[in-house]
mmCIF file of C-alpha atoms in Angstrom:
data_model
loop_
_atom_site.group_PDB
_atom_site.id
_atom_site.type_symbol
_atom_site.label_atom_id
_atom_site.label_comp_id
_atom_site.label_asym_id
_atom_site.label_seq_id
_atom_site.Cartn_x
_atom_site.Cartn_y
_atom_site.Cartn_z
ATOM 1 C CA UNK A 15 53.752 -110.899 165.491
ATOM 2 C CA UNK A 16 53.675 -106.999 165.290
ATOM 3 C CA UNK A 17 51.002 -105.615 167.601
ATOM 4 C CA UNK A 18 48.926 -102.446 166.717
ATOM 5 C CA UNK A 19 47.272 -100.191 169.055
ATOM 6 C CA UNK A 20 44.183 -98.493 167.982
ATOM 7 C CA UNK A 21 43.002 -95.321 169.774
ATOM 8 C CA UNK A 22 39.435 -94.240 169.720
ATOM 9 C CA UNK A 23 37.381 -91.551 171.392
ATOM 10 C CA UNK A 24 33.637 -92.481 171.751
ATOM 11 C CA UNK A 25 30.502 -90.631 172.349
ATOM 12 C CA UNK A 26 27.755 -92.074 170.199
ATOM 13 C CA UNK A 27 27.066 -93.480 166.705
ATOM 14 C CA UNK A 28 26.614 -97.055 168.322
ATOM 15 C CA UNK A 29 26.142 -98.876 164.944
ATOM 16 C CA UNK A 30 29.305 -97.438 163.320
ATOM 17 C CA UNK A 31 31.424 -97.819 166.250
ATOM 18 C CA UNK A 32 30.282 -101.540 166.651
ATOM 19 C CA UNK A 33 31.005 -102.139 163.151
ATOM 20 C CA UNK A 34 34.388 -100.545 163.526
ATOM 21 C CA UNK A 35 35.244 -102.715 166.635
ATOM 22 C CA UNK A 36 34.149 -105.863 165.015
ATOM 23 C CA UNK A 37 36.485 -105.120 162.085
ATOM 24 C CA UNK A 38 39.387 -104.568 164.320
ATOM 25 C CA UNK A 39 38.715 -107.692 166.423
ATOM 26 C CA UNK A 40 41.920 -109.394 165.622
ATOM 27 C CA UNK A 41 44.614 -110.938 167.984
ATOM 28 C CA UNK A 42 47.171 -108.247 166.576
ATOM 29 C CA UNK A 43 45.150 -105.356 167.886
ATOM 30 C CA UNK A 44 44.730 -103.629 171.142
ATOM 31 C CA UNK A 45 41.910 -101.195 171.243
ATOM 32 C CA UNK A 46 41.950 -98.269 173.605
ATOM 33 C CA UNK A 47 38.539 -96.576 174.368
ATOM 34 C CA UNK A 48 38.173 -93.101 175.841
ATOM 35 C CA UNK A 49 34.476 -92.225 176.275
ATOM 36 C CA UNK A 50 32.990 -88.862 176.704
ATOM 37 C CA UNK A 51 31.866 -88.202 180.170
ATOM 38 C CA UNK A 52 28.753 -86.268 178.813
ATOM 39 C CA UNK A 53 27.761 -89.741 177.398
ATOM 40 C CA UNK A 54 29.190 -92.345 179.927
ATOM 41 C CA UNK A 55 29.292 -91.779 183.693
ATOM 42 C CA UNK A 56 31.982 -94.331 184.281
ATOM 43 C CA UNK A 57 34.383 -96.775 182.661
ATOM 44 C CA UNK A 58 31.865 -99.669 183.435
ATOM 45 C CA UNK A 59 29.099 -97.653 181.743
ATOM 46 C CA UNK A 60 31.397 -97.195 178.598
ATOM 47 C CA UNK A 61 32.363 -100.884 178.567
ATOM 48 C CA UNK A 62 28.550 -101.981 178.616
ATOM 49 C CA UNK A 63 28.012 -99.866 175.477
ATOM 50 C CA UNK A 64 30.602 -101.735 173.605
ATOM 51 C CA UNK A 65 30.254 -105.065 171.617
ATOM 52 C CA UNK A 66 31.925 -108.158 172.966
ATOM 53 C CA UNK A 67 35.192 -108.958 171.077
ATOM 54 C CA UNK A 68 36.751 -112.288 170.618
ATOM 55 C CA UNK A 69 40.300 -111.712 169.783
ATOM 56 C CA UNK A 70 41.390 -108.113 170.228
ATOM 57 C CA UNK A 71 42.126 -106.705 173.618
ATOM 58 C CA UNK A 72 39.856 -103.943 174.685
ATOM 59 C CA UNK A 73 41.253 -101.413 177.116
ATOM 60 C CA UNK A 74 38.446 -98.972 178.475
ATOM 61 C CA UNK A 75 39.739 -95.826 180.107
ATOM 62 C CA UNK A 76 38.028 -93.727 182.463
ATOM 63 C CA UNK A 77 35.694 -91.182 180.640
ATOM 64 C CA UNK A 78 36.662 -87.551 180.374
ATOM 65 C CA UNK A 79 34.777 -84.540 178.759
ATOM 66 C CA UNK A 80 35.298 -84.172 175.150
ATOM 67 C CA UNK A 81 33.802 -81.254 173.583
ATOM 68 C CA UNK A 82 33.609 -80.754 169.744
ATOM 69 C CA UNK A 83 35.959 -78.089 168.565
ATOM 70 C CA UNK A 84 37.442 -77.563 172.024
ATOM 71 C CA UNK A 85 41.010 -78.230 173.555
ATOM 72 C CA UNK A 86 39.478 -81.231 175.208
ATOM 73 C CA UNK A 87 39.872 -83.046 171.987
ATOM 74 C CA UNK A 88 43.510 -82.722 172.091
ATOM 75 C CA UNK A 89 43.839 -83.690 175.669
ATOM 76 C CA UNK A 90 41.885 -86.708 174.835
ATOM 77 C CA UNK A 91 44.557 -87.799 172.037
ATOM 78 C CA UNK A 92 47.242 -87.081 174.517
ATOM 79 C CA UNK A 93 45.628 -89.439 177.145
ATOM 80 C CA UNK A 94 45.215 -92.087 174.536
ATOM 81 C CA UNK A 95 48.935 -91.941 173.425
ATOM 82 C CA UNK A 96 50.003 -91.989 177.090
ATOM 83 C CA UNK A 97 47.829 -94.950 177.956
ATOM 84 C CA UNK A 98 49.189 -97.059 174.812
ATOM 85 C CA UNK A 99 52.772 -96.268 175.717
ATOM 86 C CA UNK A 100 52.298 -97.091 179.370
ATOM 87 C CA UNK A 101 50.729 -100.616 178.365
ATOM 88 C CA UNK A 102 53.907 -102.184 178.163
ATOM 89 C CA UNK A 103 53.372 -103.751 174.765
ATOM 90 C CA UNK A 104 55.852 -103.065 172.013
ATOM 91 C CA UNK A 105 53.410 -101.661 169.359
ATOM 92 C CA UNK A 106 54.460 -101.321 165.724
ATOM 93 C CA UNK A 107 51.885 -98.460 165.287
ATOM 94 C CA UNK A 108 49.444 -96.364 167.143
ATOM 95 C CA UNK A 109 46.416 -95.488 165.163
ATOM 96 C CA UNK A 110 44.083 -92.685 166.024
ATOM 97 C CA UNK A 111 40.344 -92.924 165.116
ATOM 98 C CA UNK A 112 37.185 -91.160 166.044
ATOM 99 C CA UNK A 113 33.839 -93.265 166.632
ATOM 100 C CA UNK A 114 32.419 -92.319 163.206
ATOM 101 C CA UNK A 115 35.404 -93.781 161.326
ATOM 102 C CA UNK A 116 35.977 -97.218 159.752
ATOM 103 C CA UNK A 117 38.951 -99.027 158.124
ATOM 104 C CA UNK A 118 38.707 -98.990 154.424
ATOM 105 C CA UNK A 119 41.237 -101.822 154.062
ATOM 106 C CA UNK A 120 41.038 -105.362 155.104
ATOM 107 C CA UNK A 121 43.065 -106.382 158.343
ATOM 108 C CA UNK A 122 45.616 -108.272 156.225
ATOM 109 C CA UNK A 123 46.128 -105.244 153.968
ATOM 110 C CA UNK A 124 46.696 -102.872 156.899
ATOM 111 C CA UNK A 125 49.207 -105.251 158.511
ATOM 112 C CA UNK A 126 51.065 -105.649 155.243
ATOM 113 C CA UNK A 127 51.145 -101.889 154.447
ATOM 114 C CA UNK A 128 52.524 -101.109 157.776
ATOM 115 C CA UNK A 129 55.138 -103.847 157.674
ATOM 116 C CA UNK A 130 56.501 -102.751 154.375
ATOM 117 C CA UNK A 131 56.457 -99.183 155.529
ATOM 118 C CA UNK A 132 57.809 -99.680 159.031
ATOM 119 C CA UNK A 133 59.303 -96.591 160.496
ATOM 120 C CA UNK A 134 57.324 -94.051 158.454
ATOM 121 C CA UNK A 135 54.984 -91.711 160.314
ATOM 122 C CA UNK A 136 51.554 -91.262 158.682
ATOM 123 C CA UNK A 137 50.431 -87.742 159.704
ATOM 124 C CA UNK A 138 48.426 -85.758 157.093
ATOM 125 C CA UNK A 139 49.607 -82.297 156.473
ATOM 126 C CA UNK A 140 47.989 -80.058 153.790
ATOM 127 C CA UNK A 141 50.827 -79.443 151.220
ATOM 128 C CA UNK A 142 49.735 -75.706 150.814
ATOM 129 C CA UNK A 143 49.136 -72.746 153.159
ATOM 130 C CA UNK A 144 45.640 -73.262 154.638
ATOM 131 C CA UNK A 145 43.802 -70.368 156.113
ATOM 132 C CA UNK A 146 42.301 -72.638 158.751
ATOM 133 C CA UNK A 147 45.347 -71.972 160.848
ATOM 134 C CA UNK A 148 43.632 -68.829 162.130
ATOM 135 C CA UNK A 149 42.001 -71.415 164.606
ATOM 136 C CA UNK A 150 45.129 -71.402 166.481
ATOM 137 C CA UNK A 151 46.258 -67.831 165.683
ATOM 138 C CA UNK A 152 43.555 -66.361 168.012
ATOM 139 C CA UNK A 153 42.036 -67.285 171.277
ATOM 140 C CA UNK A 154 38.592 -69.087 171.233
ATOM 141 C CA UNK A 155 37.205 -69.026 174.730
ATOM 142 C CA UNK A 156 34.079 -70.725 174.348
ATOM 143 C CA UNK A 157 34.705 -74.062 172.482
ATOM 144 C CA UNK A 158 34.844 -76.227 175.587
ATOM 145 C CA UNK A 159 31.323 -75.597 176.726
ATOM 146 C CA UNK A 160 29.381 -78.934 176.246
ATOM 147 C CA UNK A 161 26.698 -77.246 174.312
ATOM 148 C CA UNK A 162 28.976 -75.375 172.057
ATOM 149 C CA UNK A 163 28.277 -77.401 168.904
ATOM 150 C CA UNK A 164 24.608 -77.138 169.346
ATOM 151 C CA UNK A 165 24.197 -73.497 170.511
ATOM 152 C CA UNK A 166 24.182 -70.817 168.032
ATOM 153 C CA UNK A 167 24.598 -68.047 170.592
ATOM 154 C CA UNK A 168 27.935 -69.535 171.833
ATOM 155 C CA UNK A 169 29.158 -70.091 168.198
ATOM 156 C CA UNK A 170 28.245 -66.701 167.214
ATOM 157 C CA UNK A 171 29.907 -65.151 170.257
ATOM 158 C CA UNK A 172 32.905 -67.244 169.569
ATOM 159 C CA UNK A 173 33.305 -65.905 166.063
ATOM 160 C CA UNK A 174 32.474 -62.298 167.375
ATOM 161 C CA UNK A 175 35.479 -62.467 169.887
ATOM 162 C CA UNK A 176 37.627 -63.915 167.044
ATOM 163 C CA UNK A 177 36.875 -60.844 164.881
ATOM 164 C CA UNK A 178 37.593 -58.388 167.576
ATOM 165 C CA UNK A 179 40.925 -59.942 168.170
ATOM 166 C CA UNK A 180 41.793 -59.873 164.436
ATOM 167 C CA UNK A 181 40.793 -56.315 164.231
ATOM 168 C CA UNK A 182 43.041 -55.413 167.110
ATOM 169 C CA UNK A 183 45.917 -57.728 165.815
ATOM 170 C CA UNK A 184 45.848 -59.778 168.847
ATOM 171 C CA UNK A 185 47.555 -62.764 167.379
ATOM 172 C CA UNK A 186 49.262 -65.742 169.216
ATOM 173 C CA UNK A 187 51.627 -68.577 168.100
ATOM 174 C CA UNK A 188 53.451 -66.121 165.789
ATOM 175 C CA UNK A 189 56.905 -67.709 166.513
ATOM 176 C CA UNK A 190 55.890 -70.967 164.740
ATOM 177 C CA UNK A 191 54.495 -71.948 161.377
ATOM 178 C CA UNK A 192 51.103 -73.669 161.781
ATOM 179 C CA UNK A 193 50.018 -76.547 159.580
ATOM 180 C CA UNK A 194 46.589 -78.083 159.139
ATOM 181 C CA UNK A 195 45.642 -81.778 158.435
ATOM 182 C CA UNK A 196 43.545 -84.590 159.196
ATOM 183 C CA UNK A 197 42.955 -85.207 163.073
ATOM 184 C CA UNK A 198 43.475 -88.940 162.248
ATOM 185 C CA UNK A 199 47.123 -90.540 162.302
ATOM 186 C CA UNK A 200 49.096 -93.590 162.419
ATOM 187 C CA UNK A 201 52.451 -93.197 164.209
ATOM 188 C CA UNK A 202 55.263 -95.147 165.841
ATOM 189 C CA UNK A 203 55.830 -95.255 169.472
ATOM 190 C CA UNK A 204 58.954 -93.136 169.062
ATOM 191 C CA UNK A 205 56.919 -90.418 167.394
ATOM 192 C CA UNK A 206 54.353 -90.697 170.238
ATOM 193 C CA UNK A 207 56.984 -90.267 172.722
ATOM 194 C CA UNK A 208 58.315 -87.199 170.949
ATOM 195 C CA UNK A 209 54.812 -85.716 170.954
ATOM 196 C CA UNK A 210 54.362 -86.453 174.619
ATOM 197 C CA UNK A 211 57.748 -84.790 175.386
ATOM 198 C CA UNK A 212 56.208 -81.584 173.879
ATOM 199 C CA UNK A 213 53.111 -81.820 175.908
ATOM 200 C CA UNK A 214 53.733 -78.881 177.920
ATOM 201 C CA UNK A 215 54.264 -76.826 174.749
ATOM 202 C CA UNK A 216 51.055 -78.199 173.238
ATOM 203 C CA UNK A 217 48.952 -77.458 176.275
ATOM 204 C CA UNK A 218 50.295 -73.786 176.174
ATOM 205 C CA UNK A 219 50.160 -73.185 172.417
ATOM 206 C CA UNK A 220 46.792 -74.800 171.622
ATOM 207 C CA UNK A 221 44.807 -74.372 174.943
ATOM 208 C CA UNK A 222 42.457 -71.721 173.198
ATOM 209 C CA UNK A 223 42.384 -73.221 169.781
ATOM 210 C CA UNK A 224 39.255 -74.028 167.807
ATOM 211 C CA UNK A 225 39.415 -77.476 166.249
ATOM 212 C CA UNK A 226 42.888 -77.524 167.204
ATOM 213 C CA UNK A 227 43.096 -81.306 166.836
ATOM 214 C CA UNK A 228 43.447 -80.593 163.197
ATOM 215 C CA UNK A 229 46.356 -78.354 163.791
ATOM 216 C CA UNK A 230 48.506 -79.427 166.752
ATOM 217 C CA UNK A 231 49.940 -82.600 165.316
ATOM 218 C CA UNK A 232 50.689 -81.469 161.919
ATOM 219 C CA UNK A 233 52.405 -78.475 163.308
ATOM 220 C CA UNK A 234 54.521 -80.410 165.900
ATOM 221 C CA UNK A 235 55.630 -82.937 163.412
ATOM 222 C CA UNK A 236 56.456 -80.209 160.874
ATOM 223 C CA UNK A 237 58.514 -78.575 163.480
ATOM 224 C CA UNK A 238 60.472 -81.556 164.448
ATOM 225 C CA UNK A 239 63.685 -83.617 163.589
ATOM 226 C CA UNK A 240 61.208 -86.495 162.616
ATOM 227 C CA UNK A 241 60.422 -84.661 159.483
ATOM 228 C CA UNK A 242 61.674 -86.386 156.341
ATOM 229 C CA UNK A 243 59.912 -85.349 153.136
ATOM 230 C CA UNK A 244 59.488 -88.378 150.750
#
């Protein structure tokens, strides 16, 4: 039986999250939960928020601060990848979801699909140049404030600093081609190990990015020996 690891970041949306977990409640699945510390004070607090599962193994990690648009989103994904690899289970695939996502196929369809496509990496990359790469071409200093998403002043200041940098030509990451795609992915453990092997570079390149969770993985994959266009 091939095991699958589902990696979820969690902050709210209880009804959708509960539905998602119940859909994933199968013996083949291990589910790793990383809560937002702004919402959950502890691992116990986060676990109490989740529905009881009958078949899947639920692994709840210590909460960390996860701020929309900030570098903390990237760090959360890296924590989840490390936790899955350190769990000692030979997973077929690692799937990253956010707490407002739901599977759109049945459990059997998902298993069959990844069985028949075993060894492929499923990372969305926009197949044309996308101007959203500016989010990692300049430094955005304010994204990891907890109130950034709700505060117009912070968002306005963030964009003002970006425009000043652009006017002065203060670019970063000019030595690599940046790509954009979905933050969600399904990858093999070998791909996850490769990504974590470049963790120091990821931390350096994308520390000041804005919504960099949609840029760092497509960029690393497209700049890797894993890339085989099919």
